[in-house]
XYZ file of C-alpha atoms in Angstrom:
74
model
C -0.197 -0.003 -0.056
C 1.112 3.237 -1.207
C -0.790 5.586 0.866
C -1.533 7.777 -2.142
C -4.866 9.304 -3.006
C -6.307 11.864 -5.459
C -8.586 15.095 -4.359
C -10.247 16.021 -7.459
C -13.369 17.924 -5.737
C -14.146 21.828 -6.300
C -13.440 23.747 -3.325
C -16.674 25.506 -4.117
C -18.535 22.545 -3.990
C -17.114 21.441 -0.198
C -17.543 25.288 1.129
C -21.752 25.145 0.324
C -21.678 21.349 1.492
C -19.746 21.806 4.613
C -20.778 25.503 5.266
C -17.724 27.000 5.137
C -17.682 30.392 6.304
C -14.099 31.614 3.876
C -11.936 30.342 1.024
C -9.506 28.438 0.921
C -7.908 29.577 -2.212
C -4.655 28.039 -2.218
C -6.363 24.681 -2.957
C -6.502 23.186 -6.437
C -7.806 19.693 -7.654
C -4.244 17.592 -6.979
C -4.454 13.607 -8.626
C -1.305 11.708 -6.414
C -1.007 13.219 -2.491
C 1.138 11.179 -0.849
C 2.001 11.352 2.591
C 4.104 13.842 3.935
C 2.417 16.714 1.631
C -0.142 18.838 2.832
C -3.829 19.049 1.832
C -7.100 20.955 3.090
C -9.050 18.964 5.930
C -12.102 20.442 7.681
C -11.873 20.408 11.167
C -14.951 21.175 13.808
C -14.118 24.043 15.926
C -16.999 24.872 18.573
C -19.484 25.062 16.878
C -18.841 25.446 12.882
C -16.171 23.747 10.140
C -13.099 24.930 8.812
C -10.232 24.491 6.848
C -6.718 24.184 8.087
C -3.611 22.859 5.985
C -2.893 19.502 7.511
C 0.540 16.871 6.206
C -0.967 13.420 5.299
C 0.508 10.744 7.494
C 0.314 8.657 10.526
C 2.880 8.741 13.686
C 2.521 5.870 16.005
C 3.026 6.826 19.479
C 6.414 4.637 19.632
C 7.733 6.179 16.767
C 11.469 7.480 17.556
C 11.665 9.580 14.509
C 7.945 11.182 13.380
C 9.551 10.742 9.657
C 8.464 7.124 9.781
C 4.646 9.242 9.304
C 5.760 9.726 5.326
C 6.268 5.424 5.359
C 2.801 4.035 5.326
C 3.039 0.209 4.801
C 0.304 -2.356 4.422
């Protein structure tokens, strides 16, 4: 498993669907998002949804080095 995926949606559709208040102008559709790359993620903040830029990766609690998050294996 390589952990790559595609985000081909239009941000304006996501904005309406999730009732987002502000734009996220840096987002454009991407077709090969890999671990360690940043991407927009919808998070709940108190009573509203927000978009934040977050790096993709899983870092186990036992990991000696956070760079292990960029090596998703299955």
